[in-house]
Coordinates of C-alpha atoms and ligand atoms in Angstrom, one line a residue:
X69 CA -13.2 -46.4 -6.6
X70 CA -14.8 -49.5 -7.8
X71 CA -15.2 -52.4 -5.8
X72 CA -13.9 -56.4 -7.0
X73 CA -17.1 -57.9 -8.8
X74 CA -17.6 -61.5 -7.5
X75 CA -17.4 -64.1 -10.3
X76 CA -20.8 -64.5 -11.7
X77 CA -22.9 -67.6 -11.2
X78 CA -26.5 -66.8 -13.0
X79 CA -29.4 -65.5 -11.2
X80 CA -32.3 -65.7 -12.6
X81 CA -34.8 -63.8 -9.6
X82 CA -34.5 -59.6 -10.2
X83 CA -34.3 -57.8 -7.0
X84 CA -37.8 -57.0 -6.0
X85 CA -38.8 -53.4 -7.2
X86 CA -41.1 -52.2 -4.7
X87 CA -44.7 -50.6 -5.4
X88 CA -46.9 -48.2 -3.2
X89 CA -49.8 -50.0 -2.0
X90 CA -52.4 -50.4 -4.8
X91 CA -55.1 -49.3 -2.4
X92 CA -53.1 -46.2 -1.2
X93 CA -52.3 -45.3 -5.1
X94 CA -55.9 -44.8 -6.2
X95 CA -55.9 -41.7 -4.1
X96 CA -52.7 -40.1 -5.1
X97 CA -50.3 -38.9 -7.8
X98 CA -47.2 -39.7 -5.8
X99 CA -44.7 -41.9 -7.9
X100 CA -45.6 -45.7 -7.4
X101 CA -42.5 -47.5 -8.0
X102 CA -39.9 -47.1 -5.3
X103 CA -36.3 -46.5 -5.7
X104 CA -33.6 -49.7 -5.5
X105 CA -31.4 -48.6 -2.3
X106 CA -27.7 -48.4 -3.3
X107 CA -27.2 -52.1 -1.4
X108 CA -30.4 -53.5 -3.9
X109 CA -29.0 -51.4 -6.7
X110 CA -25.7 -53.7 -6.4
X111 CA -26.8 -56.6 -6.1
X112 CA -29.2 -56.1 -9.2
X113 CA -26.5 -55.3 -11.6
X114 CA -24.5 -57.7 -10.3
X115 CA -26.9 -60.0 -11.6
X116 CA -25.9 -59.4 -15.3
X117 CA -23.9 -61.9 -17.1
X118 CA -21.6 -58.9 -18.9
X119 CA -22.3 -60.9 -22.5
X120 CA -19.6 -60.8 -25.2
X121 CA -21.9 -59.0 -27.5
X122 CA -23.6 -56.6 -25.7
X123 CA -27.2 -57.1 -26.9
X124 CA -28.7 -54.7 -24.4
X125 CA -26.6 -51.7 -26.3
X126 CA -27.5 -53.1 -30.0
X127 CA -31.5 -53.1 -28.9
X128 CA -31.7 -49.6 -27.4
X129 CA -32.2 -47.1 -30.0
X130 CA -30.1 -44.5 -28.7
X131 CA -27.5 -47.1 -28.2
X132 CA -26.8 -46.8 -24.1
X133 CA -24.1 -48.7 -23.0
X134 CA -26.1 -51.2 -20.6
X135 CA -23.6 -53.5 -20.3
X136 CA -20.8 -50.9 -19.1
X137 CA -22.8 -48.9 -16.5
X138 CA -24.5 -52.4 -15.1
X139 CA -20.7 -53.5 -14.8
X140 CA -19.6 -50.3 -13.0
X141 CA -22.6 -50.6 -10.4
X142 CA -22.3 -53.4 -9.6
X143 CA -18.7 -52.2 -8.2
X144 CA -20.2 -49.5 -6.5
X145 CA -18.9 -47.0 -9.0
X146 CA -22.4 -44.8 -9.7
X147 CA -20.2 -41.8 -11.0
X148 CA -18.8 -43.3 -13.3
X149 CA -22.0 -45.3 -14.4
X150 CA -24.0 -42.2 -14.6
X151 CA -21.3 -40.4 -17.1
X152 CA -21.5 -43.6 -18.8
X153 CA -25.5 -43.0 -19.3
X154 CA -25.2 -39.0 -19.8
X155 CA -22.8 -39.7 -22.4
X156 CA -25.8 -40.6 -25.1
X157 CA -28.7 -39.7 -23.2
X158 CA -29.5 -36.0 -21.7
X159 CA -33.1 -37.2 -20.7
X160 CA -31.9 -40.1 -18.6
X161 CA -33.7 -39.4 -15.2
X162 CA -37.1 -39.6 -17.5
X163 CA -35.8 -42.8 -18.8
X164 CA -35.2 -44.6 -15.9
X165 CA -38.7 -43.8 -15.2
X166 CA -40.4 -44.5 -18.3
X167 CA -38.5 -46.0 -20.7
X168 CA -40.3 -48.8 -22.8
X169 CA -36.7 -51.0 -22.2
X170 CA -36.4 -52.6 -25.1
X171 CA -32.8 -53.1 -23.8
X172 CA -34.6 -55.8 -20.9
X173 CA -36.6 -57.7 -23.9
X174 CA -33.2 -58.5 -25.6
X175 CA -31.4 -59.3 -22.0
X176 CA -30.4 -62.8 -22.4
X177 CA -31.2 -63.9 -18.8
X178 CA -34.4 -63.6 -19.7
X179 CA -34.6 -66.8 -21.5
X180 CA -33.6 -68.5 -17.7
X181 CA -35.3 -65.8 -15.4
X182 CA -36.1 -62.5 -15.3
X183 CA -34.0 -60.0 -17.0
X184 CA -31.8 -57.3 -15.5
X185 CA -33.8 -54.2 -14.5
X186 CA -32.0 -52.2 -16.7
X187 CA -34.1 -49.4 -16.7
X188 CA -34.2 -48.8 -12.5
X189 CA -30.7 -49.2 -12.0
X190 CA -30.6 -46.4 -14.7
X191 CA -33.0 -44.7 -12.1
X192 CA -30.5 -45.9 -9.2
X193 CA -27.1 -45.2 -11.2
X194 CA -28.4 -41.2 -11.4
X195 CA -30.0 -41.2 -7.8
X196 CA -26.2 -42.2 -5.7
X197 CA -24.0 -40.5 -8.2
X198 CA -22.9 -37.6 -7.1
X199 CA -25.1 -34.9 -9.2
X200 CA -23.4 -34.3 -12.6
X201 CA -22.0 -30.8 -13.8
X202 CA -23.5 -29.2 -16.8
X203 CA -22.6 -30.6 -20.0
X204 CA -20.1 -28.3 -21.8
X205 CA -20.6 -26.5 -25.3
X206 CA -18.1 -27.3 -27.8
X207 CA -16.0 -24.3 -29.6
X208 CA -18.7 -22.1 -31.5
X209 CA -19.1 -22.5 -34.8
X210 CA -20.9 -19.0 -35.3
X211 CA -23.8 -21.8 -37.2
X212 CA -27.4 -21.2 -36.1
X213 CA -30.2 -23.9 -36.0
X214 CA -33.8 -23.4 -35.5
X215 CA -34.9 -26.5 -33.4
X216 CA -39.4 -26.6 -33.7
X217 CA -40.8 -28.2 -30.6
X218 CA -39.3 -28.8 -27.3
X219 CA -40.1 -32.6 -27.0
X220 CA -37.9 -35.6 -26.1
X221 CA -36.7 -34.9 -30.2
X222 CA -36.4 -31.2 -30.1
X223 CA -34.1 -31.6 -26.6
X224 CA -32.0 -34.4 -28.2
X225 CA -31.3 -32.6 -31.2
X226 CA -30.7 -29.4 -29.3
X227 CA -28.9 -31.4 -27.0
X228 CA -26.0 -32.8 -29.5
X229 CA -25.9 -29.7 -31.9
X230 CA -25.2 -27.2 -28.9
X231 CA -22.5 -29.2 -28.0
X232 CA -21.0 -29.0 -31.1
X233 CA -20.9 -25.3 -31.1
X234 CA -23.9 -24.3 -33.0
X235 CA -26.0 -21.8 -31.7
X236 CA -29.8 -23.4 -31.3
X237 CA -33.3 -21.7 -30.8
X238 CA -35.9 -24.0 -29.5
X239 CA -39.4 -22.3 -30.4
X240 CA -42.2 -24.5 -28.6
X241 CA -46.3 -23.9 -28.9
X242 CA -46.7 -24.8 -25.8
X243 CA -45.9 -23.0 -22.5
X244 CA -43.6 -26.0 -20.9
X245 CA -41.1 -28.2 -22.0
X246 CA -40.9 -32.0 -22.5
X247 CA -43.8 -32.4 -25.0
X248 CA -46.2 -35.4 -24.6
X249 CA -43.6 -37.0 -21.9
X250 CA -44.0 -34.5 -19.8
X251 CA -47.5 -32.7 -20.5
X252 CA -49.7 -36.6 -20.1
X253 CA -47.2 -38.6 -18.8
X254 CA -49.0 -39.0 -15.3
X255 CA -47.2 -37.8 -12.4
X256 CA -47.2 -41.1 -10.5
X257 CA -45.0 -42.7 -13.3
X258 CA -43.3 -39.2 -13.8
X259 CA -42.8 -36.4 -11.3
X260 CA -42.3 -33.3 -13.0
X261 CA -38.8 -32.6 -10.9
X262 CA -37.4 -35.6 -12.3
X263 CA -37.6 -33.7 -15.9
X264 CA -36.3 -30.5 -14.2
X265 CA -33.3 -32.5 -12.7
X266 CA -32.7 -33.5 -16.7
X267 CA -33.0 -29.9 -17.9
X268 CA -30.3 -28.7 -15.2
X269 CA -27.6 -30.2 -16.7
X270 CA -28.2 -28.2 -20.4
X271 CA -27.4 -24.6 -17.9
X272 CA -23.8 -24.6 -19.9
X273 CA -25.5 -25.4 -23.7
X274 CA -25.8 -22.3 -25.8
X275 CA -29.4 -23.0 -26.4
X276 CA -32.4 -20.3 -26.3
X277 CA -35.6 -21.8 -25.2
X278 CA -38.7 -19.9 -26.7
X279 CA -42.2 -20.7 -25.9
X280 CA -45.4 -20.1 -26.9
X281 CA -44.1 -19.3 -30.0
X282 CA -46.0 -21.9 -32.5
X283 CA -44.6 -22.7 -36.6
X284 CA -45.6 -21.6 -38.8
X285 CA -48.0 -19.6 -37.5
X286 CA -45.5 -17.1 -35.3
X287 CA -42.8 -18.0 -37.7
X288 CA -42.5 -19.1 -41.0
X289 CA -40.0 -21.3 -42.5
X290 CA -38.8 -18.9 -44.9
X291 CA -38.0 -16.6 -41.8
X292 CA -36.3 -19.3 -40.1
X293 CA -33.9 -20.0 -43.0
X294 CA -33.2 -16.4 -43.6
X295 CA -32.1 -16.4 -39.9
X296 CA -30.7 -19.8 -39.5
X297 CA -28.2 -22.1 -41.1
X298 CA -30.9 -25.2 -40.6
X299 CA -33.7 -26.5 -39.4
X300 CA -35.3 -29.3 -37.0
X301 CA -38.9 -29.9 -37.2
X302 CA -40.0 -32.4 -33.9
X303 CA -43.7 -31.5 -33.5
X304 CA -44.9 -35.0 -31.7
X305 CA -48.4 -36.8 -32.4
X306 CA -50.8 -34.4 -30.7
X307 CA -54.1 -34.7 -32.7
X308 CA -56.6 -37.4 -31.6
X309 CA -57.8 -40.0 -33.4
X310 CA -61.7 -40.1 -33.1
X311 CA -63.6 -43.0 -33.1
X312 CA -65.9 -41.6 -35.8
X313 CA -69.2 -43.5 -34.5
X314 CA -72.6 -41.6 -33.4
X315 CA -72.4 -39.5 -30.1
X316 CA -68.6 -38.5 -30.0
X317 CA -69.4 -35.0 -29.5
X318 CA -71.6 -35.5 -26.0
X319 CA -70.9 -33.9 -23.0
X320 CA -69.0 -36.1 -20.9
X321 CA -66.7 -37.7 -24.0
X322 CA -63.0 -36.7 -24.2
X323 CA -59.8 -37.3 -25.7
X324 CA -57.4 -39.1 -23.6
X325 CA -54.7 -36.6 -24.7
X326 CA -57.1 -33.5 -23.2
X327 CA -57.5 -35.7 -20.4
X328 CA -54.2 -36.7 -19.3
X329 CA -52.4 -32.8 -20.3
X330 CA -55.4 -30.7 -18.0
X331 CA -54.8 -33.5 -15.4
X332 CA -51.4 -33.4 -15.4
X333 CA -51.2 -29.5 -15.4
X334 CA -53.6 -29.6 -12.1
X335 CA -56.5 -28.1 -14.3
X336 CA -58.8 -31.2 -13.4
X337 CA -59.5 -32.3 -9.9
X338 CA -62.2 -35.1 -10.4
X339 CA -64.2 -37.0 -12.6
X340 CA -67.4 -38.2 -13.0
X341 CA -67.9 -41.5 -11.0
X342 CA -68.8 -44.4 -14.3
X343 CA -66.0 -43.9 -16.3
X344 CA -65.0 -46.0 -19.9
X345 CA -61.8 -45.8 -21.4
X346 CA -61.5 -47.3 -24.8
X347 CA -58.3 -48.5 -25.8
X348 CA -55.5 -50.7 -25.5
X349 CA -52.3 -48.7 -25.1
X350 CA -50.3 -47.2 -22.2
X351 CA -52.4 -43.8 -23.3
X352 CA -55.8 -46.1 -22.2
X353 CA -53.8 -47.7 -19.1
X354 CA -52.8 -43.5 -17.9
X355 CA -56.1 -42.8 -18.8
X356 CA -57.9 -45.9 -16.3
X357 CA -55.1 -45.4 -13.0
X358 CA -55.7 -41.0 -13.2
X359 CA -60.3 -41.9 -13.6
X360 CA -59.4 -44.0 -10.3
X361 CA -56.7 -41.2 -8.8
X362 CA -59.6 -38.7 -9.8
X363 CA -62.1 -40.3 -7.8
X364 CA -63.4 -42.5 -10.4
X365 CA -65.8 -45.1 -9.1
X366 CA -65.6 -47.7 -11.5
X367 CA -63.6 -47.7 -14.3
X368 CA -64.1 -50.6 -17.6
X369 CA -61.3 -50.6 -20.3
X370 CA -63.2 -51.5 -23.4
X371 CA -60.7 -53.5 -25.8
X372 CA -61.3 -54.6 -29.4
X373 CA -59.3 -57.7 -29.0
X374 CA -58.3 -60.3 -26.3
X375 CA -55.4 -59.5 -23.3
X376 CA -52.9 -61.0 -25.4
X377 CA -53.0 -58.4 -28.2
X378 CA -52.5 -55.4 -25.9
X379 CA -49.6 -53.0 -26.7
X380 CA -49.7 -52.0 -23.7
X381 CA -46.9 -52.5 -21.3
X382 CA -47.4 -55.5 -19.5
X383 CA -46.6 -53.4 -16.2
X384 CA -48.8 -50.8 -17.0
X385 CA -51.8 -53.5 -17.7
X386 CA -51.1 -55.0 -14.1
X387 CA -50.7 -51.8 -12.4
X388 CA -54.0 -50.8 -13.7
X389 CA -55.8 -54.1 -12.4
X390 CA -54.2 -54.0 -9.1
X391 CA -55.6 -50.3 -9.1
X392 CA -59.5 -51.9 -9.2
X393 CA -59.7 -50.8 -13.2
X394 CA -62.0 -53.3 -15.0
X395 CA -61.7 -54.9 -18.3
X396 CA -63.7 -55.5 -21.0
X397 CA -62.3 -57.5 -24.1
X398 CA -63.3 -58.1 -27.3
X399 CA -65.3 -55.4 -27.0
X400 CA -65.8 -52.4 -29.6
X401 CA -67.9 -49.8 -28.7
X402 CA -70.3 -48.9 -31.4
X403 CA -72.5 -45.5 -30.2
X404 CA -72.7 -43.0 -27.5
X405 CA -76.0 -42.8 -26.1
X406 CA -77.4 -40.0 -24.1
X407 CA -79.0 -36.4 -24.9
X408 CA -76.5 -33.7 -24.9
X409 CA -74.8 -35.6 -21.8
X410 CA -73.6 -39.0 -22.1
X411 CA -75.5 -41.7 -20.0
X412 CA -73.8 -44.8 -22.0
X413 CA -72.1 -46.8 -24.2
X414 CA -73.7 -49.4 -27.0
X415 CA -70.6 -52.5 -27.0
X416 CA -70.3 -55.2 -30.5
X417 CA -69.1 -57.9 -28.8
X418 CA -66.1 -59.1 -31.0
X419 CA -63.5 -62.3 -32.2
X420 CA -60.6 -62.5 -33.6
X421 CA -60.3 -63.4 -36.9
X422 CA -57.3 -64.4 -39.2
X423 CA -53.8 -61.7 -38.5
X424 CA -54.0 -58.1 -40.2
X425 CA -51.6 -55.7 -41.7
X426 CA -50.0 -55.0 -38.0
X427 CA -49.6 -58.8 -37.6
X428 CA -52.3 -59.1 -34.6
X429 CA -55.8 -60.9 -35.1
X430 CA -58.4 -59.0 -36.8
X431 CA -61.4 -58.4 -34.5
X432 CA -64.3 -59.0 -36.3
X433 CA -68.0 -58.1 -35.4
X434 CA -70.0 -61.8 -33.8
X435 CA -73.7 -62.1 -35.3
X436 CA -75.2 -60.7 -31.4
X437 CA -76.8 -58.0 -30.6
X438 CA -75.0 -55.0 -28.8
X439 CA -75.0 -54.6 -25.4
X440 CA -75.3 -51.7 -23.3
X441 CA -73.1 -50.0 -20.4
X442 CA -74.0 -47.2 -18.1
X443 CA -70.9 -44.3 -17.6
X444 CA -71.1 -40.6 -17.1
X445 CA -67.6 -40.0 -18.7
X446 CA -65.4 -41.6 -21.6
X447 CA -61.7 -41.3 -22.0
X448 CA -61.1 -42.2 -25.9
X449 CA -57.4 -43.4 -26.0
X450 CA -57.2 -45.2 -29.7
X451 CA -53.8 -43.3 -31.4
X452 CA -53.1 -40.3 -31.9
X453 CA -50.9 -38.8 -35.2
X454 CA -48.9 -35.3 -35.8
X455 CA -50.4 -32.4 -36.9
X456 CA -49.5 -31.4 -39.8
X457 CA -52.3 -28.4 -40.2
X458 CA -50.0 -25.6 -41.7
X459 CA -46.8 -27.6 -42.6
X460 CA -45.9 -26.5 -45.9
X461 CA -46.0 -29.2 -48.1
X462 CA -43.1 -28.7 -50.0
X463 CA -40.8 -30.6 -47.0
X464 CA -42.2 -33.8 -48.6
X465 CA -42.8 -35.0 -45.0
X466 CA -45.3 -37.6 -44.2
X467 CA -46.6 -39.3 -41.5
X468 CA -45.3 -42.4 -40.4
X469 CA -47.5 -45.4 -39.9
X470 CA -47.3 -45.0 -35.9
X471 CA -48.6 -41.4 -36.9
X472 CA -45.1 -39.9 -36.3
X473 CA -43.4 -37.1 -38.6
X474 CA -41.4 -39.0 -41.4
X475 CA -38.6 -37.8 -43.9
X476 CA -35.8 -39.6 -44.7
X477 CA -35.1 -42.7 -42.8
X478 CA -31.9 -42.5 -41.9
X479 CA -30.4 -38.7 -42.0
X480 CA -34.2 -36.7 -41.5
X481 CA -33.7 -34.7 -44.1
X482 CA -36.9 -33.3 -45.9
X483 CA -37.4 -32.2 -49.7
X484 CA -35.9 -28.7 -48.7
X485 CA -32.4 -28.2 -48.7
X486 CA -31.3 -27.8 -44.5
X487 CA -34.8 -28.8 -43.0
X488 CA -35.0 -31.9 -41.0
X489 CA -37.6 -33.0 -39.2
X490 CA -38.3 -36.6 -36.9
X491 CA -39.8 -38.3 -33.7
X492 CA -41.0 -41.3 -32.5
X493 CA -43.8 -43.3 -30.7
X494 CA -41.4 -43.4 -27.9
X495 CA -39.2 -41.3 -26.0
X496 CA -36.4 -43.3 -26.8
X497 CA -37.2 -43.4 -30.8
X498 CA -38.1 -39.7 -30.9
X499 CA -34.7 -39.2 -29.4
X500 CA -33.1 -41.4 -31.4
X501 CA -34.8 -40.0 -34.8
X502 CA -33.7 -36.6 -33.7
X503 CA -30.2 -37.7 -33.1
X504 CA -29.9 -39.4 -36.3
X505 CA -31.3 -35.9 -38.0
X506 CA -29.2 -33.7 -35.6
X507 CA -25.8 -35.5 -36.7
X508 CA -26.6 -35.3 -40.4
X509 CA -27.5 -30.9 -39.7
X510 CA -23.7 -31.4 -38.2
X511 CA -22.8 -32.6 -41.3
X512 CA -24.2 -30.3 -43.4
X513 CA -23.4 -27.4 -41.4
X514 CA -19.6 -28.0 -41.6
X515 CA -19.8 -28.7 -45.2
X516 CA -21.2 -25.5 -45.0
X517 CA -18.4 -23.6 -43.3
X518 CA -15.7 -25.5 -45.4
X519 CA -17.5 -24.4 -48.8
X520 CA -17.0 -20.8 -46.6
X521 CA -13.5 -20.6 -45.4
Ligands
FAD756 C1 -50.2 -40.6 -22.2 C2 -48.9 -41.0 -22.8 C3 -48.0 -41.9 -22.2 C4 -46.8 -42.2 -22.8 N1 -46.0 -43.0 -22.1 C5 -44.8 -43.3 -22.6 C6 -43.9 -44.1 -21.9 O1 -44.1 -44.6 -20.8 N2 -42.6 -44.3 -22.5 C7 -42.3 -43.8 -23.7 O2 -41.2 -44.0 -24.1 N3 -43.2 -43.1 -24.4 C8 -44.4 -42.8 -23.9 N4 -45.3 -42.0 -24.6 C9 -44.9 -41.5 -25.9 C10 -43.9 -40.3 -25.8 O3 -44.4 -39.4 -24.9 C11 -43.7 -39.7 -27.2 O4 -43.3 -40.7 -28.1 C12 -42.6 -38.7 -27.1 O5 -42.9 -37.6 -26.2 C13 -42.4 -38.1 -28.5 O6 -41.4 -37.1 -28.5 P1 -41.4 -35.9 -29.6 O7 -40.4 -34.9 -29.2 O8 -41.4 -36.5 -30.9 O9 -42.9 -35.3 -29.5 P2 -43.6 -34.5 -28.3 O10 -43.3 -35.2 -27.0 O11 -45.1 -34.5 -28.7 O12 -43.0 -33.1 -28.3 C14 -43.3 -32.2 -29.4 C15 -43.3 -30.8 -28.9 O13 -43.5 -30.0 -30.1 C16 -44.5 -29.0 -29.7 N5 -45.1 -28.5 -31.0 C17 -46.0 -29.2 -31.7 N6 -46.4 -28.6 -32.8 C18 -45.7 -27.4 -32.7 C19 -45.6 -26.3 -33.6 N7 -46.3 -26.2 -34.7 N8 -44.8 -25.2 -33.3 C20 -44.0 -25.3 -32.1 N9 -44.0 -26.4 -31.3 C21 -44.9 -27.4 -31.6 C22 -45.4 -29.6 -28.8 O14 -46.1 -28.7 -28.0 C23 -44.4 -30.5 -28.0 O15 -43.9 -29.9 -26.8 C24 -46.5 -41.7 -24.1 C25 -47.4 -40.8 -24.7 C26 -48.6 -40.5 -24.1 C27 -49.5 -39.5 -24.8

């Protein structure tokens, strides 16, 4: 039963979300951020203004009601909040975790405070609701679709066409599900039960999970159509970018993807003490806080531009210096030095010049000479793209220019008639590709059966 919402008088300080120590975090992999109790949770939401137009819903790309579940906690209702939230989103306890809230950017108390931490009371709206049932499987269509890669994209697409009936396969390379978000997303920003808590709720869905089963190596597409009605492709971005300068290949030099995925799967238990990261990203800041977790004596991020041009998370950057890592702007690193092992790092000191295509200043070489920086280990964290090693080419699908899978924009569909592929350099978009491209295969597969019957 809800409880009466008091009327609404604007106020613009969020409820504190509280942190583990920074000094007992370098040590551990325990989740940082602490959970709003239900009291905090309630007074949060009741924070939000309930806006006619509900801007929070038009910015998230999976379009999640904000505005309705922040309205039914703050009457005490988390039920009826959480089926609000399950309703478009069957990865929800990972979001409320790590969700880049784009919904919080376009909160208007932001222009008078801080906005409504819409993304933990999505954590708080799932933690004192009662837990949900499993989501039920719509009449089956006797349809079958092949779903490649068990990522945030694969699940969502699974997700909505097994509830429309069809019969899905998920074949993933990997031995685990959850792709990237999962496999590097450290485990003091995401516990692995929180993704099992997630997958709980897809018990009822008629879905099939295969792994280590890798396209098109283990199965071909040909195959696949002659065994199912369509196709999803979600294979995720996981082939480094290098740096391409001299010494990339010494002992001691790693990709931050390599890094974060054996850390994450308990396969690395320290680090060699001088440690560089090079990179700007949430990838760089994962990479800095699990050196320090690691043991990592002193950690530099080496960035290319200035503090301001960061995409990382704001968060992330201040989580990271509270954690003791250092930073290094303008800063580009130029050569690896060391024979067979690396012993250092040759930095161009840098300044920005005029904008470039991606709209942030151009960092351009200054007229010094290089410097150099002692470290025993470096974490390269610049981007990383899909691999498309073994796609066939006649899908027509490209990559994107954040290095995602690309077909077309709006229904995923590729050159060949019932393939669709998609993702995202976010959860949230990957999902949100993969919902777009799982209601056109809906489409398609009951033009199908009418064409039939
Ligand atoms: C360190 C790190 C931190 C991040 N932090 C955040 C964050 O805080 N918030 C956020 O929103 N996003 C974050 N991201 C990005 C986010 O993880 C990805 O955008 C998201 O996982 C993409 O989902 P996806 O399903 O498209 O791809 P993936 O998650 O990569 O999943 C693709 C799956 O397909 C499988 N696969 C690949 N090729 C094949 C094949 N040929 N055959 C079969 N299976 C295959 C892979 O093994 C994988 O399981 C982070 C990424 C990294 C690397």
């Amino acid at each position: 039963m809800s409880e009466a919402v008091p009327k609404k008088r604007l106020n613009p300080q969020r409820v504190v979300v509280r942190e583990e120590d920074p000094r007992d975090r370098r040590g551990s992999f325990a989740e940082a951020l602490h959970p709003y109790t239900r009291d905090e949770a309630i007074a949060e939401a009741r924070r939000c203004i309930q806006c006619g137009k509900p801007w929070c819903m038009e910015a998230c790309p999976i379009s999640q009601d904000a505005r309705t579940y922040l309205k039914l906690i703050a009457g005490g209702d988390f039920d009826a909040a959480r089926d609000v939230i399950l309703r478009d989103n069957p990865l929800a306890d990972c979001l409320g975790r790590v969700c880049y809230h784009y919904c919080e950017a376009a909160c208007p108390v932001r222009k008078r405070g801080e906005p409504i931490a819409i993304r933990h009371l999505k954590r708080a709206a799932l933690d004192y609701a009662t837990s949900a049932a499993p989501y039920p499987a719509g009449p089956a269509t006797g349809q079958r679709v092949a779903v490649i890669g068990g990522g945030p994209a694969g699940l969502m697409a699974a997700w909505i066409l097994a509830q429309r009936g069809h019969a899905v396969t998920v074949f993933e390379a990997t031995n685990r599900l959850g792709g990237l978000m999962t496999g590097t997303i450290p485990g003091y920003r995401l516990p692995d039960e929180v993704f099992a808590r997630d997958m709980e709720r897809f018990a009822s869905l008629p879905i099939e999970f295969r792994i280590l089963t890798r396209f098109p190596r283990d199965l071909d597409l040909d195959r696949l159509l002659s065994e199912y009605d369509a196709v999803f492709v979600g294979l995720g971005t996981h082939k480094s970018k290098r740096l391409g300068i001299p010494g990339e290949n010494l002992d001691g030099v790693l990709t931050a993807l390599r890094f974060l995925a054996e850390t994450k799967a308990g396969l690395r238990s320290s680090i060699r003490p001088r440690v560089v990261v090079i990179g700007g990203g949430d990838v760089a800041m994962d990479s800095a806080r699990s050196a320090l977790r690691l043991g990592a004596e002193e950690v530099t991020i080496v960035y290319r531009r200035s503090r301001e041009e960061m995409p990382a998370d704001d968060q992330e950057i201040r989580e990271a210096m509270d954690e003791g890592a250092r930073f290094e702007f303008l800063s580009a690193p130029k050569r690896f030095l060391g024979i067979r092992r690396l012993e250092g790092i040759e930095l161009q000191q840098m300044n920005l010049g005029p904008p470039d295509e991606s709209g942030r200043r151009k960092p351009v070489p200054l007229d010094v000479p290089p410097t150099m920086m002692r470290c025993d280990a470096a974490i390269v964290a610049v981007s990383q793209e899909a691999d498309l090693d073994g796609i066939p080419l006649d899908l027509g699908i490209r990559l994107g220019k954040d290095g995602t899978l690309e077909a077309d924009p709006t229904t995923g569909a590729t050159a060949r008639n019932g393939v669709y592929a998609g993702g995202g350099g976010s959860v949230v978009h990957a999902m949100a590709a993969a919902k777009r491209a799982a209601l056109a295969i809906d489409a398609f597969l009951v033009e199908r059966r009418t064409r039939v019957t």
